[in-house]
Amino acid sequence: MIMARFTLPRDLYFGPGAMKELAVLGKTRKRAMIVSGGSSMKKSGALDRLEAILKNAGLKVKHFEGVEPDPSVETVMKGAKAMQAFEPDVIVAIGGGSPIDAAKAMWVFYEHPEKTFDDIKNPFTMPVLRQKAIFAAVPSTSGTATEVTAFSVITDYATKVKYPLADFEITPDIAVVDSDLAETMPPRLTAHTGLDALTHAIEAYVAGLHSDISDPLAIKAIQMIDNDLVASYNGDMAARGRMHIAQCLAGMAFSNALLGITHSIAHKIGAQFHLPHGLCNAILQPYVIQFNRKACEARYADIARALGLPGATEKQLVNVLIDKICALNESLDIPPTLESAGVDREVFQKHLDFIAKNAKQDPCTGANPRKASVADFKKILTAAYDGTPSAINW
């Protein structure tokens, strides 16, 4: 055993109506900047409820709205300037992963306007935060778990590269996992975010920094997702609430154990082909397991056993696990390949080398249980495009 670190938010409020607990901020804070995405939080009434909670607690409130899906460096810098003008002592981000991720990066440049994006894009290069503000996150989707993680994914559209920023400094101080907010998700978003959470948990369980603390969280998340994702997709609101907890557990696991090359590749193809992140993960996961099993077949077999899957040997268990994931994808209307997801073959071939090279350099690659070369990334990508897992040399 080696010495390790495990970091989570100081406070986590969860369950129906949990957002009202943010009134506690009135005891120590005076100015709140709310960061949100498009119009969904406004239409649902959640944004107005949040503002009322904060104002009734005595805080002065200002909004930064309109964070786009896959937030850009430009949006981050614009938000940081708005914070510098308003000078909040608490930042409250609400919505899906995009506005929360963007707000985390805005926080860095609010506190350290002298920094550039290049200064922080490498893992664990953040300056010390909390000199000006603390951070609260209120997720409305059940997938990214950014409310409990040390990660923020920001896209540089000039280079078409997604950068997963990573540092425990940007782990939120307060997480609010309010199941009422998740009830507004449409089925397609429910599927994509839920499968993103499943990928988080599976990758965390086999990642290089997994531990006796992260493992139980990952396994429990996998079991809950297996039990509740399809029902949540089909509109069962009790299952939707449990999925909101499951994705949070997965986030606790991967924020500390880290991830692997499913995410490395998903970051790059998402930026190139404009596919939803959860969809990318769902398509890639069976192929990555096929590649990784040579290095960690016993770990994948543990997952299969935790799900009660049949198999007399580890090889059989992992085969059944892959089949189960493919069947789950199909039940959620996930296309089985990148080609069936709408990626043109000529465009795919044109960008294959670029994607493979950048996936190799992605911060998630270092924690993958099996080392992968650029050639390996190309094999996995080609297999995921054509639907030929046997083409992967495992």
C-alpha positions in Angstrom: 0.0 0.0 0.0 1.2 3.5 -0.8 0.2 6.9 0.7 -2.6 8.5 -1.3 -5.0 11.3 -1.2 -8.8 11.3 -1.4 -10.6 14.6 -1.8 -14.3 15.5 -1.8 -16.4 18.6 -1.2 -16.7 19.7 2.4 -20.5 19.5 2.3 -22.8 17.5 0.1 -26.6 18.0 0.3 -28.7 15.5 -1.5 -32.3 14.4 -2.0 -35.5 16.2 -3.2 -35.4 19.9 -2.5 -31.7 19.9 -1.4 -31.1 23.2 -3.1 -32.8 25.1 -0.3 -29.8 24.2 1.9 -27.7 26.8 0.1 -29.4 29.3 2.4 -26.6 28.5 4.7 -24.3 30.6 2.5 -26.0 33.7 4.0 -24.1 33.1 7.3 -20.7 33.7 5.8 -21.1 35.1 2.3 -22.3 38.4 0.8 -22.1 38.2 -3.0 -22.9 35.3 -5.2 -22.3 34.9 -8.9 -24.6 32.3 -10.5 -23.2 30.6 -13.6 -25.7 28.7 -15.9 -26.0 27.4 -19.4 -28.8 27.9 -21.9 -32.5 28.2 -21.1 -33.3 24.9 -19.5 -32.8 26.0 -15.9 -34.8 29.2 -16.5 -37.6 27.3 -18.2 -37.8 24.7 -15.4 -37.9 27.4 -12.7 -34.7 26.1 -11.0 -32.7 29.3 -11.8 -35.4 31.5 -10.2 -35.6 29.2 -7.1 -31.8 29.3 -6.7 -31.8 33.1 -7.0 -34.6 33.4 -4.4 -32.9 31.1 -2.0 -29.7 33.2 -2.1 -31.4 36.6 -2.0 -33.6 35.5 0.9 -30.5 34.5 2.7 -29.1 38.0 2.3 -26.7 37.7 -0.6 -26.4 40.1 -3.5 -26.7 38.0 -6.7 -25.5 38.4 -10.3 -25.9 36.0 -13.2 -23.5 34.8 -15.9 -25.8 32.9 -18.3 -25.4 31.2 -21.7 -22.5 28.8 -21.2 -22.5 26.6 -24.3 -22.3 22.8 -24.5 -18.6 22.0 -24.5 -17.6 25.4 -23.1 -14.9 27.3 -24.8 -11.8 29.0 -23.5 -13.3 32.3 -24.7 -16.5 31.8 -22.6 -14.3 31.0 -19.6 -12.3 34.2 -19.9 -15.5 36.2 -20.5 -17.0 34.8 -17.3 -13.8 35.4 -15.3 -14.0 39.1 -16.3 -17.6 39.3 -15.2 -16.5 37.9 -11.8 -13.6 40.3 -11.5 -16.1 43.2 -12.0 -18.7 41.8 -9.5 -16.2 40.4 -7.0 -18.3 37.5 -5.6 -17.2 35.6 -2.5 -19.2 32.5 -3.6 -19.6 31.1 -7.1 -22.7 29.0 -7.6 -22.9 26.9 -10.8 -26.1 25.3 -11.8 -27.0 23.0 -14.8 -25.3 20.2 -16.6 -21.6 19.5 -16.7 -20.8 22.4 -19.1 -21.8 25.4 -17.0 -20.3 23.8 -13.9 -17.0 22.9 -15.7 -16.9 26.4 -17.2 -17.5 28.1 -13.8 -14.6 26.1 -12.3 -12.2 27.4 -14.9 -13.7 31.0 -14.5 -13.0 30.7 -10.8 -9.3 30.1 -11.5 -8.9 33.2 -13.7 -11.1 35.3 -11.4 -8.7 34.6 -8.5 -5.6 34.7 -10.7 -6.1 37.0 -13.7 -2.4 37.0 -14.4 -2.7 33.3 -15.5 -3.3 32.1 -19.1 -5.1 28.9 -20.2 -1.7 27.4 -21.2 -0.6 27.9 -17.6 -3.3 25.5 -16.2 -4.1 23.1 -19.0 -1.7 20.4 -17.8 -2.8 18.3 -14.8 -2.2 19.6 -11.3 -0.8 23.0 -12.3 -3.6 25.1 -10.7 -2.7 28.0 -8.4 -4.1 28.1 -4.9 -7.8 29.1 -4.9 -10.3 30.3 -2.2 -8.5 33.6 -1.7 -11.6 35.4 -3.1 -14.4 32.9 -3.3 -15.7 29.4 -2.5 -17.5 27.3 -5.0 -20.9 25.5 -4.9 -22.2 23.2 -7.7 -25.8 22.2 -8.4 -26.0 19.6 -11.2 -29.2 19.1 -13.2 -28.0 16.1 -15.1 -27.0 12.6 -13.9 -23.7 11.9 -15.5 -20.6 14.2 -15.2 -20.5 14.3 -11.4 -18.5 17.5 -11.8 -20.1 18.7 -8.5 -17.7 16.4 -6.6 -14.7 16.1 -8.9 -11.3 17.7 -9.5 -12.0 18.0 -13.2 -13.2 20.5 -15.7 -13.4 19.9 -19.5 -12.8 23.0 -21.6 -12.6 23.1 -25.4 -10.1 25.1 -27.5 -12.0 25.4 -30.7 -9.0 26.9 -32.5 -7.2 23.6 -32.2 -10.3 21.4 -31.9 -9.0 19.9 -28.7 -10.8 19.2 -25.4 -8.7 19.8 -22.4 -9.6 17.9 -19.2 -8.3 20.3 -16.5 -7.4 18.4 -13.4 -6.5 19.7 -9.9 -7.9 19.2 -6.4 -8.0 23.0 -6.1 -11.2 23.0 -8.3 -13.0 20.4 -6.3 -16.2 22.3 -5.2 -16.6 23.2 -1.6 -20.3 22.5 -1.7 -22.2 20.0 -3.8 -26.0 20.0 -4.0 -27.4 16.8 -5.6 -31.1 17.8 -5.7 -33.1 15.0 -7.5 -35.9 17.5 -8.3 -33.6 19.0 -11.0 -32.9 15.7 -12.7 -36.6 15.1 -13.4 -36.5 17.6 -16.3 -34.0 15.6 -18.4 -35.3 14.3 -21.7 -34.8 10.5 -22.5 -31.8 11.0 -24.8 -29.9 13.1 -22.3 -30.8 10.6 -19.6 -29.2 7.9 -21.6 -26.1 9.8 -22.5 -25.4 11.1 -19.1 -26.2 7.8 -17.4 -23.8 5.9 -19.7 -21.2 8.6 -19.0 -21.6 7.8 -15.3 -21.3 4.1 -16.0 -18.0 4.7 -17.8 -16.7 6.8 -14.9 -17.4 4.0 -12.5 -15.9 1.2 -14.6 -12.8 3.2 -15.5 -12.3 4.2 -11.9 -12.5 0.6 -10.8 -9.6 -0.5 -13.1 -7.6 2.8 -13.1 -4.1 3.0 -12.0 -4.9 4.9 -8.8 -7.9 2.9 -7.7 -7.9 2.2 -4.0 -9.8 0.5 -1.2 -11.6 3.8 -0.7 -12.6 4.4 -4.3 -13.4 0.7 -5.2 -16.6 0.4 -3.1 -17.9 3.7 -4.5 -17.3 2.6 -8.1 -18.9 -0.8 -7.6 -21.9 0.6 -5.8 -22.4 3.1 -8.6 -22.2 0.4 -11.2 -24.8 -1.7 -9.4 -27.2 1.3 -9.0 -26.8 2.3 -12.7 -27.5 -1.3 -13.7 -30.6 -1.3 -11.6 -32.0 2.1 -12.5 -30.7 3.6 -15.8 -33.2 1.9 -18.1 -36.1 2.7 -15.8 -34.9 6.3 -15.5 -34.7 6.5 -19.3 -38.3 5.3 -19.5 -39.5 8.0 -17.2 -39.5 6.4 -13.7 -38.8 9.4 -11.5 -37.8 7.3 -8.4 -35.2 5.7 -10.6 -34.2 9.1 -11.9 -33.5 10.2 -8.3 -31.4 7.1 -7.6 -29.4 7.7 -10.8 -28.6 11.2 -9.5 -27.0 9.6 -6.5 -25.3 6.9 -8.5 -23.5 9.3 -10.8 -22.3 11.2 -7.8 -20.8 8.1 -6.3 -19.1 7.4 -9.6 -17.7 10.9 -9.6 -16.3 10.5 -6.1 -14.5 7.3 -7.3 -13.0 8.7 -10.5 -12.0 12.1 -9.2 -9.6 10.2 -6.9 -8.8 7.0 -8.9 -8.8 8.8 -12.2 -10.0 7.5 -15.6 -8.7 5.8 -18.7 -8.5 5.8 -22.4 -12.3 5.6 -23.0 -12.3 9.2 -21.9 -9.0 10.0 -23.6 -10.6 9.1 -27.0 -14.0 10.5 -26.2 -12.6 13.9 -25.5 -10.9 14.0 -28.9 -13.7 12.5 -31.1 -16.3 14.7 -29.3 -14.3 17.8 -30.2 -13.7 16.7 -33.8 -17.1 15.2 -34.7 -19.4 17.2 -32.3 -20.9 14.1 -30.7 -22.2 14.2 -27.1 -19.6 13.1 -24.6 -21.7 10.3 -23.0 -22.6 8.9 -26.4 -18.9 8.7 -27.3 -18.1 6.9 -24.1 -20.9 4.5 -24.6 -19.8 3.5 -28.1 -16.1 3.2 -27.1 -16.4 1.4 -23.7 -16.8 -2.2 -25.1 -13.8 -1.8 -27.4 -11.6 -0.3 -24.6 -12.5 -3.2 -22.3 -11.5 -5.6 -25.0 -8.1 -3.8 -25.2 -7.6 -3.4 -21.5 -8.5 -6.9 -20.4 -5.0 -8.2 -21.0 -3.8 -6.0 -18.1 -6.7 -6.2 -15.7 -9.1 -9.0 -16.6 -9.5 -9.9 -12.9 -10.8 -6.4 -12.2 -13.4 -6.5 -14.9 -14.4 -9.9 -13.7 -15.0 -8.4 -10.3 -17.5 -6.0 -11.9 -19.2 -8.9 -13.7 -19.5 -10.8 -10.4 -20.9 -7.7 -8.6 -23.6 -7.6 -11.3 -24.4 -11.3 -10.8 -23.3 -12.2 -14.3 -22.6 -15.9 -15.2 -19.2 -17.2 -16.0 -16.8 -19.9 -14.7 -13.6 -18.1 -15.6 -12.5 -14.5 -15.7 -12.4 -14.6 -19.5 -16.0 -15.8 -19.6 -17.1 -13.2 -17.1 -15.5 -10.3 -19.0 -17.0 -11.5 -22.3 -20.4 -11.5 -20.6 -19.8 -8.0 -19.2 -19.0 -6.7 -22.7 -22.1 -8.3 -24.0 -24.2 -6.8 -21.2 -22.8 -3.3 -21.9 -23.6 -3.7 -25.6 -27.1 -4.8 -24.8 -27.6 -1.9 -22.4 -26.5 0.5 -25.1 -29.0 -1.0 -27.5 -31.8 -0.7 -25.0 -31.0 3.0 -24.7 -31.0 3.5 -28.5 -27.2 4.0 -28.6 -25.7 3.3 -32.0 -23.1 0.5 -31.8 -20.4 2.2 -33.9 -19.1 5.7 -34.8 -20.2 5.1 -38.3 -23.8 4.4 -37.3 -23.6 7.5 -35.0 -23.2 9.6 -38.2 -19.4 10.0 -38.6 -18.6 10.1 -42.3 -15.9 7.5 -43.2 -13.8 9.9 -45.3 -13.9 12.5 -42.5 -13.0 9.8 -39.9 -10.0 8.6 -41.9 -8.9 12.2 -42.5 -8.8 12.9 -38.7 -7.7 9.4 -37.4 -4.0 10.2 -37.0 -4.7 13.5 -35.3 -7.3 12.0 -32.9 -5.0 9.1 -32.0 -2.0 11.3 -31.4 -4.0 13.7 -29.2 -5.7 10.9 -27.3 -2.3 9.5 -26.4 -1.5 12.9 -24.9 -4.7 13.2 -23.0 -4.3 13.4 -19.2 -6.6 10.4 -18.7 -4.2 8.1 -20.6 -1.7 8.0 -17.8 -4.1 6.2 -15.4 -5.3 3.6 -17.9 -4.4 0.1 -16.7 -2.7 -0.9 -20.0 -0.2 1.3 -21.8 -1.5 2.3 -25.2 0.6 3.6 -28.2 -0.7 5.8 -30.9 -1.0 2.7 -33.1 -3.2 1.1 -30.3 -5.4 4.1 -30.3 -5.8 3.9 -34.1 -6.8 0.2 -33.8 -9.4 0.9 -31.1 -10.8 3.9 -33.0 -11.0 1.8 -36.2 -12.7 -1.0 -34.4 -15.2 1.4 -32.9 -15.9 2.8 -36.3 -16.3 -0.5 -38.1 -17.8 -2.5 -35.2 -15.0 -5.1 -35.2 -13.7 -5.8 -31.7 -11.7 -8.8 -32.9 -9.4 -6.3 -34.7 -8.1 -5.1 -31.4 -4.9 -6.9 -30.3 -5.5 -7.8 -26.7 
